[in-house]
Amino acid sequence: MLAVDGGRPVITDDAVAPWPHITDDDRKAVLHALDRATPWHWPMDTVRELEAAWAEFTGMPYVLAANSGTAALHMAIAAAGVEPGDEVLVPADTFLASASCVLQANAVPVFVDTDLATFNVDPRLVEERITDRTRAIIAVDLNGLPADHDALRRIADRHGLALIEDAAQAHGATYHGRPVGSLGTMSGASLNGSKCLSALGEGGLFATRDAEEFRLARRVLMFGEELPGQGRDYNARIMGWNYRIDVLAAAFARSQLTRLPAMSRARRENGAALTAALDGIPGIRPPVVPEGLTHVYFFYPLLVQPEELGLDDVPVAAFRDALERAVNAEGLGIMRWQPRPVPAQTLFQERRGYGRGCPWSCGHARPGHTYTPEEYPVAEEICRRRLVLGQSFSSLGPPNDTRTMQLFADVFHKVLVEERDGLVALARSGPHGAP
């Protein structure tokens, strides 16, 4: 019997460890940073150490630690010279920050549909969205899998565009041997507590190979100031923000970074083991990993496919919601993520922006921008069918191992094979959520 109907759950007690995995070394690092935090000064030595370590890990010589991945992306947009009325190409299926960072420059996001196999932006559709206003492409490494950076780089170079890597979900993944964070003209990464590289609280990392881009990004980080030498001249050159990272968050992230290769290896092994264990279980499509790429499974995305079970009379949304309820009841955390493409969110449907319709109505933008969800059919279909494991609640990171992944697979086998009739009855009983 399904647990949702009163049966015994497959996973009980503390069988699945939460993320991030905190060690004594992490605790010592934070306490050491606390001891070094006075007298207060900026930049803190701990922050410099994190920046230097990320520079070494990625091979990007110029790094700035920020207080969020969103801030790091805004810094990249500014460093790319994006100005009011300019356009930036963004995947239709991503987190809002990949697009809102463009709005922060009073520029206009232009969305591109998704590749169904990888969940990343479809390079074949990029060029048709380029106009004479386009200044950059944001390439998101979604779920933990790098985007098709070689194809995107060729397009960017052909049109003289910056290629900004949004590496928020994929620290430790590689693209043909090259680390995430080094694959674009510049990159922004999140250190949010749930991420593969975690600051426990909030944090971000901006990286570039170009000294001038570094200088421009640092202005945005620090009140628009130039920061000559080691001091401050308290003279804002542009509109800047306070995007400085907290020193304790930086210390935690620096400590975690020492273990990132091992943690990434465990994630790859766990993801491969889970995919193998799910082989032959109908009704779901596990993620795929193209040759030459590695996946670190910040999310392990599944597409529900009731058609495989002959359930043509059951709406996809009803089946998806029933599966979510049943799997959670069995003790395995699963959820919907991004129930609609970003251009379908209210911000873009109503285009109020940050007031009076800006940036779309501010006079610099090309007129006629609209966001029609139907223009992104693959992203819509993914959002309709997607459920995800991972993040903090069903982590594929250590100390969870391949035995934990077998438990995950046992849940799906019970729900979709052994107790399928109960799942179908649950799906048919309704009500279900948004399509």
Coordinates of C-alpha atoms in Angstrom, one line a residue:
M1 CA 0.0 0.0 0.0
L2 CA 1.2 3.5 -0.8
A3 CA 2.3 5.5 2.3
V4 CA -0.1 8.3 1.2
D5 CA -2.9 5.7 1.7
G6 CA -1.6 4.5 5.1
G7 CA 1.1 2.1 4.1
R8 CA 4.7 2.0 5.5
P9 CA 7.0 4.5 3.9
V10 CA 10.1 3.3 2.1
I11 CA 12.4 5.9 3.7
T12 CA 12.2 6.6 7.4
D13 CA 14.2 8.3 10.1
D14 CA 17.5 9.9 9.0
A15 CA 18.3 7.7 6.0
V16 CA 18.9 10.8 3.8
A17 CA 21.4 13.4 4.9
P18 CA 20.5 17.1 4.3
W19 CA 22.7 19.5 2.4
P20 CA 25.1 21.2 2.9
H21 CA 27.2 18.6 4.6
I22 CA 29.0 20.4 7.4
T23 CA 32.3 19.1 8.9
D24 CA 34.4 20.1 11.8
D25 CA 36.8 21.8 9.3
D26 CA 33.9 24.1 8.3
R27 CA 33.2 25.0 11.9
K28 CA 36.8 25.7 12.5
A29 CA 37.1 27.9 9.4
V30 CA 34.1 30.0 10.5
L31 CA 35.4 30.4 14.0
H32 CA 38.8 31.4 12.7
A33 CA 37.2 34.0 10.5
L34 CA 35.3 35.3 13.5
D35 CA 38.5 35.7 15.4
R36 CA 40.1 37.6 12.5
A37 CA 37.1 39.9 11.9
T38 CA 38.2 42.7 14.1
P39 CA 39.4 45.4 13.6
W40 CA 36.9 45.6 10.8
H41 CA 38.3 46.5 7.4
W42 CA 37.5 45.7 3.7
P43 CA 38.3 43.5 2.0
M44 CA 38.6 41.0 4.7
D45 CA 41.5 38.5 4.4
T46 CA 39.0 35.6 4.4
V47 CA 37.2 37.2 1.5
R48 CA 40.5 37.6 -0.4
E49 CA 41.3 33.9 0.3
L50 CA 37.9 32.8 -1.2
E51 CA 38.5 34.9 -4.3
A52 CA 42.0 33.5 -4.8
A53 CA 40.8 30.0 -4.3
W54 CA 38.0 30.3 -6.9
A55 CA 40.4 32.0 -9.3
E56 CA 42.7 29.0 -8.9
F57 CA 39.9 26.5 -9.3
T58 CA 38.4 28.0 -12.4
G59 CA 41.6 29.5 -14.0
M60 CA 39.9 32.9 -14.1
P61 CA 42.4 35.4 -12.9
Y62 CA 40.0 38.1 -11.6
V63 CA 37.4 37.1 -9.0
L64 CA 35.1 39.1 -6.8
A65 CA 33.1 37.6 -3.9
A66 CA 29.6 39.1 -3.6
N67 CA 26.6 38.7 -1.3
S68 CA 24.6 36.6 -3.8
G69 CA 24.7 35.0 -7.2
T70 CA 22.1 37.6 -8.4
A71 CA 24.6 40.3 -7.4
A72 CA 27.4 38.5 -9.3
L73 CA 25.2 38.4 -12.4
H74 CA 24.4 42.1 -12.2
M75 CA 28.1 42.8 -11.9
A76 CA 28.7 40.8 -15.1
I77 CA 25.9 42.6 -17.0
A78 CA 27.5 45.9 -16.0
A79 CA 31.0 44.7 -16.8
A80 CA 29.8 43.7 -20.3
G81 CA 28.8 47.3 -20.9
V82 CA 25.0 46.6 -21.1
E83 CA 23.2 49.9 -21.0
P84 CA 19.5 51.1 -21.1
G85 CA 17.6 49.7 -24.1
D86 CA 20.2 47.0 -24.9
E87 CA 18.9 43.4 -25.2
V88 CA 20.3 40.3 -23.5
L89 CA 19.4 36.8 -24.5
V90 CA 18.3 34.6 -21.6
P91 CA 17.0 31.0 -21.5
A92 CA 13.2 30.8 -21.0
D93 CA 13.6 28.1 -18.4
T94 CA 15.8 29.2 -15.6
F95 CA 15.6 31.0 -12.3
L96 CA 14.4 34.7 -12.3
A97 CA 17.9 36.1 -11.5
S98 CA 19.2 35.1 -14.9
A99 CA 16.8 37.7 -16.3
S100 CA 16.3 40.2 -13.5
C101 CA 20.0 41.0 -13.6
V102 CA 19.3 42.4 -17.1
L103 CA 16.5 44.6 -15.8
Q104 CA 18.9 46.0 -13.2
A105 CA 20.8 47.7 -16.1
N106 CA 17.5 49.1 -17.5
A107 CA 18.0 46.6 -20.4
V108 CA 15.6 44.2 -21.9
P109 CA 15.7 40.3 -21.5
V110 CA 14.9 38.5 -24.7
F111 CA 14.1 34.8 -24.1
V112 CA 15.2 31.7 -26.0
D113 CA 13.5 28.3 -25.8
T114 CA 15.0 25.2 -24.2
D115 CA 16.6 22.0 -25.4
L116 CA 14.3 19.1 -24.3
A117 CA 17.2 16.7 -23.8
T118 CA 19.5 18.9 -21.6
F119 CA 17.1 21.4 -20.1
N120 CA 19.5 24.1 -21.2
V121 CA 19.1 26.8 -23.8
D122 CA 18.8 25.5 -27.3
P123 CA 21.7 27.1 -29.4
R124 CA 19.8 26.4 -32.6
L125 CA 17.3 29.0 -31.6
V126 CA 19.6 31.7 -30.4
E127 CA 20.5 33.6 -33.6
E128 CA 16.9 34.2 -34.6
R129 CA 16.6 36.3 -31.4
I130 CA 19.6 38.5 -32.1
T131 CA 18.9 42.1 -33.1
D132 CA 21.1 45.2 -33.5
R133 CA 20.3 45.9 -29.8
T134 CA 21.7 42.6 -28.5
R135 CA 24.8 42.9 -26.4
A136 CA 25.1 39.6 -24.5
I137 CA 24.0 36.0 -24.1
I138 CA 23.4 34.5 -20.6
A139 CA 24.3 30.8 -20.7
V140 CA 22.8 29.0 -17.7
D141 CA 24.2 25.7 -16.5
L142 CA 20.9 24.5 -15.3
N143 CA 20.4 21.7 -12.7
G144 CA 24.1 21.1 -12.6
L145 CA 24.8 20.4 -16.3
P146 CA 26.9 22.9 -18.4
A147 CA 25.1 24.5 -21.4
D148 CA 26.5 24.0 -24.9
H149 CA 29.2 26.6 -24.5
D150 CA 31.1 25.9 -27.7
A151 CA 28.0 26.4 -29.8
L152 CA 27.1 29.5 -27.9
R153 CA 30.6 30.9 -28.1
R154 CA 30.6 30.6 -31.8
I155 CA 27.4 32.5 -32.0
A156 CA 28.6 35.2 -29.5
D157 CA 31.9 35.6 -31.4
R158 CA 30.1 35.9 -34.8
H159 CA 28.0 38.7 -33.5
G160 CA 30.5 40.4 -31.2
L161 CA 28.5 39.6 -28.0
A162 CA 29.6 38.9 -24.5
L163 CA 28.9 35.3 -23.3
I164 CA 28.0 35.5 -19.6
E165 CA 27.9 32.1 -17.8
D166 CA 25.3 31.7 -15.0
A167 CA 27.1 29.0 -13.1
A168 CA 24.8 29.1 -10.0
Q169 CA 23.7 25.5 -10.1
A170 CA 26.8 23.7 -11.4
H171 CA 29.9 24.3 -9.4
G172 CA 32.3 21.4 -9.9
A173 CA 30.8 20.3 -13.2
T174 CA 33.0 20.2 -16.3
Y175 CA 32.6 20.9 -20.0
H176 CA 35.0 18.9 -22.1
G177 CA 37.5 19.1 -19.3
R178 CA 37.0 22.8 -18.5
P179 CA 35.4 23.8 -15.2
V180 CA 32.1 25.6 -14.8
G181 CA 32.8 29.2 -14.0
S182 CA 35.4 29.5 -16.7
L183 CA 33.3 28.8 -19.8
G184 CA 32.1 32.3 -20.7
T185 CA 33.5 35.7 -21.2
M186 CA 32.8 36.1 -17.5
S187 CA 30.7 34.2 -15.0
G188 CA 28.5 34.7 -12.0
A189 CA 27.9 31.9 -9.5
S190 CA 25.7 31.6 -6.4
L191 CA 26.8 30.4 -3.0
N192 CA 23.3 30.2 -1.6
G193 CA 23.1 27.6 1.2
S194 CA 21.5 25.0 -1.0
K195 CA 24.1 25.2 -3.8
C196 CA 26.7 22.6 -4.7
L197 CA 29.3 25.1 -3.3
S198 CA 27.6 26.6 -0.3
A199 CA 28.1 29.6 1.9
L200 CA 25.5 28.2 4.2
G201 CA 23.7 31.6 4.0
E202 CA 24.1 33.7 0.9
G203 CA 27.0 34.6 -1.3
G204 CA 28.2 34.8 -4.9
L205 CA 31.3 34.8 -7.1
F206 CA 32.0 36.9 -10.2
A207 CA 34.9 35.9 -12.4
T208 CA 36.6 37.2 -15.6
R209 CA 39.8 37.1 -17.5
D210 CA 39.7 40.8 -18.3
A211 CA 41.1 43.5 -16.0
E212 CA 38.8 46.2 -17.3
E213 CA 35.7 44.0 -16.7
F214 CA 37.0 43.3 -13.2
R215 CA 37.3 47.1 -12.6
L216 CA 33.8 47.7 -13.8
A217 CA 32.3 44.9 -11.8
R218 CA 34.1 46.1 -8.6
R219 CA 32.5 49.5 -9.0
V220 CA 29.1 47.8 -8.9
L221 CA 30.1 45.8 -5.9
M222 CA 31.3 48.8 -3.9
F223 CA 29.1 51.9 -4.1
G224 CA 30.5 52.9 -7.6
E225 CA 33.9 53.6 -6.1
E226 CA 37.2 52.9 -8.0
L227 CA 39.1 51.5 -5.0
P228 CA 42.6 52.7 -5.9
G229 CA 45.3 50.6 -4.2
Q230 CA 44.3 49.2 -0.9
G231 CA 42.2 52.1 0.3
R232 CA 39.0 53.9 -0.7
D233 CA 38.6 57.4 -2.1
Y234 CA 34.8 57.6 -1.3
N235 CA 34.1 59.0 -4.8
A236 CA 31.3 57.1 -6.7
R237 CA 31.9 57.1 -10.5
I238 CA 28.7 55.3 -11.3
M239 CA 25.6 54.1 -9.5
G240 CA 26.9 51.3 -7.4
W241 CA 25.5 48.9 -4.7
N242 CA 26.7 47.3 -1.6
Y243 CA 27.2 43.7 -2.8
R244 CA 29.9 42.7 -0.3
I245 CA 29.8 39.2 1.1
D246 CA 29.6 38.5 4.8
V247 CA 33.0 37.3 6.1
L248 CA 31.6 34.2 7.9
A249 CA 29.8 33.1 4.7
A250 CA 33.0 33.6 2.8
A251 CA 34.9 31.4 5.4
F252 CA 32.3 28.6 5.1
A253 CA 32.4 28.7 1.3
R254 CA 36.2 28.7 1.3
S255 CA 36.2 25.6 3.5
Q256 CA 33.7 23.8 1.3
L257 CA 35.7 24.7 -1.8
T258 CA 38.6 22.6 -0.5
R259 CA 36.3 19.6 -0.8
L260 CA 34.5 20.5 -4.0
P261 CA 36.3 18.0 -6.3
A262 CA 35.5 15.1 -3.9
M263 CA 31.9 16.3 -3.4
S264 CA 31.5 16.7 -7.2
R265 CA 32.8 13.2 -7.8
A266 CA 30.3 11.8 -5.2
R267 CA 27.5 13.7 -7.0
R268 CA 28.4 12.3 -10.4
E269 CA 28.6 8.8 -9.0
N270 CA 25.3 9.2 -7.2
G271 CA 23.6 10.6 -10.2
A272 CA 24.8 7.8 -12.5
A273 CA 23.8 5.2 -9.9
L274 CA 20.3 6.7 -9.6
T275 CA 19.8 6.8 -13.3
A276 CA 20.9 3.2 -13.7
A277 CA 18.6 2.1 -10.9
L278 CA 15.6 3.9 -12.5
D279 CA 16.2 2.2 -15.8
G280 CA 13.1 0.3 -16.8
I281 CA 10.7 2.1 -14.4
P282 CA 8.0 3.6 -16.7
G283 CA 6.3 7.0 -16.3
I284 CA 9.4 9.1 -15.7
R285 CA 12.3 10.3 -17.8
P286 CA 15.6 10.7 -15.9
P287 CA 18.2 13.4 -17.0
V288 CA 20.7 12.7 -19.7
V289 CA 24.4 13.7 -19.8
P290 CA 25.9 14.5 -23.2
E291 CA 29.3 13.0 -24.0
G292 CA 32.2 15.1 -22.7
L293 CA 30.2 16.8 -20.0
T294 CA 29.8 16.1 -16.3
H295 CA 26.7 16.7 -14.2
V296 CA 26.7 17.5 -10.5
Y297 CA 23.0 17.3 -9.9
F298 CA 22.1 20.3 -7.9
F299 CA 18.7 19.2 -9.1
Y300 CA 18.0 15.7 -10.5
P301 CA 15.1 16.6 -12.8
L302 CA 12.5 14.1 -13.9
L303 CA 9.9 14.5 -16.6
V304 CA 6.6 12.6 -15.9
Q305 CA 5.3 10.6 -18.8
P306 CA 1.9 9.1 -17.9
E307 CA 1.6 8.1 -21.6
E308 CA 4.1 5.3 -21.0
L309 CA 1.6 3.8 -18.6
G310 CA -1.2 4.0 -21.1
L311 CA -2.9 6.7 -19.0
D312 CA -4.0 8.8 -21.9
D313 CA -7.2 9.7 -20.0
V314 CA -5.2 11.2 -17.0
P315 CA -4.0 14.8 -17.4
V316 CA -0.3 15.3 -17.1
A317 CA -0.8 17.7 -14.2
A318 CA -2.9 15.3 -12.3
F319 CA -0.4 12.5 -12.7
R320 CA 2.5 14.8 -11.8
D321 CA 0.8 16.0 -8.7
A322 CA -0.2 12.5 -7.6
L323 CA 3.4 11.3 -8.1
E324 CA 4.7 14.3 -6.1
R325 CA 2.3 13.5 -3.2
A326 CA 3.0 9.7 -3.3
V327 CA 6.8 10.1 -3.4
N328 CA 6.9 12.6 -0.6
A329 CA 4.7 10.4 1.5
E330 CA 7.3 7.6 1.0
G331 CA 9.9 9.8 2.7
L332 CA 11.7 11.1 -0.4
G333 CA 11.6 14.9 -0.9
I334 CA 10.5 15.8 -4.4
M335 CA 8.9 19.0 -5.7
R336 CA 8.0 21.1 -8.6
W337 CA 10.5 23.7 -9.6
Q338 CA 9.7 26.7 -11.8
P339 CA 6.0 25.8 -12.6
R340 CA 6.1 28.3 -15.6
P341 CA 8.8 29.7 -17.9
V342 CA 10.3 33.0 -16.7
P343 CA 8.6 35.0 -19.5
A344 CA 5.3 33.7 -18.2
Q345 CA 5.8 35.2 -14.8
T346 CA 3.7 38.2 -13.9
L347 CA 6.7 40.6 -14.0
F348 CA 7.0 40.0 -17.8
Q349 CA 3.4 39.6 -18.5
E350 CA 2.5 42.9 -17.0
R351 CA 5.8 44.6 -17.7
R352 CA 5.6 47.0 -14.8
G353 CA 9.3 46.6 -14.2
Y354 CA 10.6 48.8 -11.5
G355 CA 8.0 51.5 -12.1
R356 CA 6.1 53.0 -15.0
G357 CA 6.9 50.1 -17.3
C358 CA 10.7 50.6 -17.3
P359 CA 12.8 49.4 -19.0
W360 CA 10.4 48.6 -21.7
S361 CA 8.8 52.1 -21.7
C362 CA 11.8 54.2 -20.8
G363 CA 12.5 55.5 -24.3
H364 CA 15.7 53.6 -25.0
A365 CA 14.2 50.2 -25.6
R366 CA 13.1 49.0 -29.0
P367 CA 9.3 49.2 -29.0
G368 CA 7.0 46.3 -29.2
H369 CA 8.5 43.9 -26.7
T370 CA 6.0 41.2 -25.6
Y371 CA 6.3 37.9 -23.8
T372 CA 4.1 35.2 -25.2
P373 CA 4.5 31.9 -23.3
E374 CA 3.5 30.0 -26.4
E375 CA 6.7 31.1 -28.0
Y376 CA 8.6 28.8 -25.7
P377 CA 6.8 25.5 -26.2
V378 CA 9.6 23.3 -24.9
A379 CA 10.1 25.3 -21.8
E380 CA 6.4 25.2 -21.2
E381 CA 6.3 21.4 -21.6
I382 CA 9.3 20.9 -19.3
C383 CA 7.6 23.1 -16.6
R384 CA 4.4 21.1 -17.0
R385 CA 6.1 17.7 -16.6
R386 CA 9.0 18.4 -14.3
L387 CA 9.6 17.2 -10.8
V388 CA 13.0 17.5 -9.1
L389 CA 15.0 15.7 -6.5
G390 CA 18.1 17.3 -5.0
Q391 CA 19.0 20.7 -3.5
S392 CA 18.7 20.4 0.3
F393 CA 15.9 18.0 0.8
S394 CA 16.9 14.9 -1.2
S395 CA 20.5 15.7 -1.8
L396 CA 22.7 13.8 -4.2
G397 CA 25.7 15.2 -2.4
P398 CA 27.8 13.4 0.3
P399 CA 27.5 11.9 2.8
N400 CA 24.6 10.3 0.7
D401 CA 26.0 7.5 -1.4
T402 CA 25.0 5.0 -4.0
R403 CA 23.1 3.0 -1.3
T404 CA 21.0 6.1 -0.6
M405 CA 20.3 6.4 -4.4
Q406 CA 19.0 2.8 -4.3
L407 CA 16.6 3.9 -1.6
F408 CA 15.5 6.7 -3.9
A409 CA 14.9 4.2 -6.7
D410 CA 13.0 1.9 -4.4
V411 CA 10.5 4.7 -3.8
F412 CA 9.9 5.1 -7.5
H413 CA 9.7 1.3 -8.1
K414 CA 7.1 1.0 -5.3
V415 CA 5.0 4.0 -6.5
L416 CA 5.2 3.4 -10.3
V417 CA 5.4 -0.4 -10.5
E418 CA 4.4 -2.2 -7.3
E419 CA 1.6 0.1 -6.3
R420 CA 0.7 1.7 -9.6
D421 CA -3.0 1.1 -9.2
G422 CA -2.9 3.2 -6.1
L423 CA -1.0 6.0 -7.9
V424 CA -3.5 6.0 -10.8
A425 CA -6.4 6.1 -8.4
L426 CA -4.8 9.1 -6.6
A427 CA -4.3 10.8 -10.0
R428 CA -7.9 10.3 -11.0
S429 CA -9.3 11.4 -7.6
G430 CA -8.1 15.1 -8.2
P431 CA -8.0 17.9 -7.6
H432 CA -4.6 18.8 -9.1
G433 CA -2.6 21.9 -9.4
A434 CA -1.8 24.3 -12.3
P435 CA -1.2 22.7 -15.7

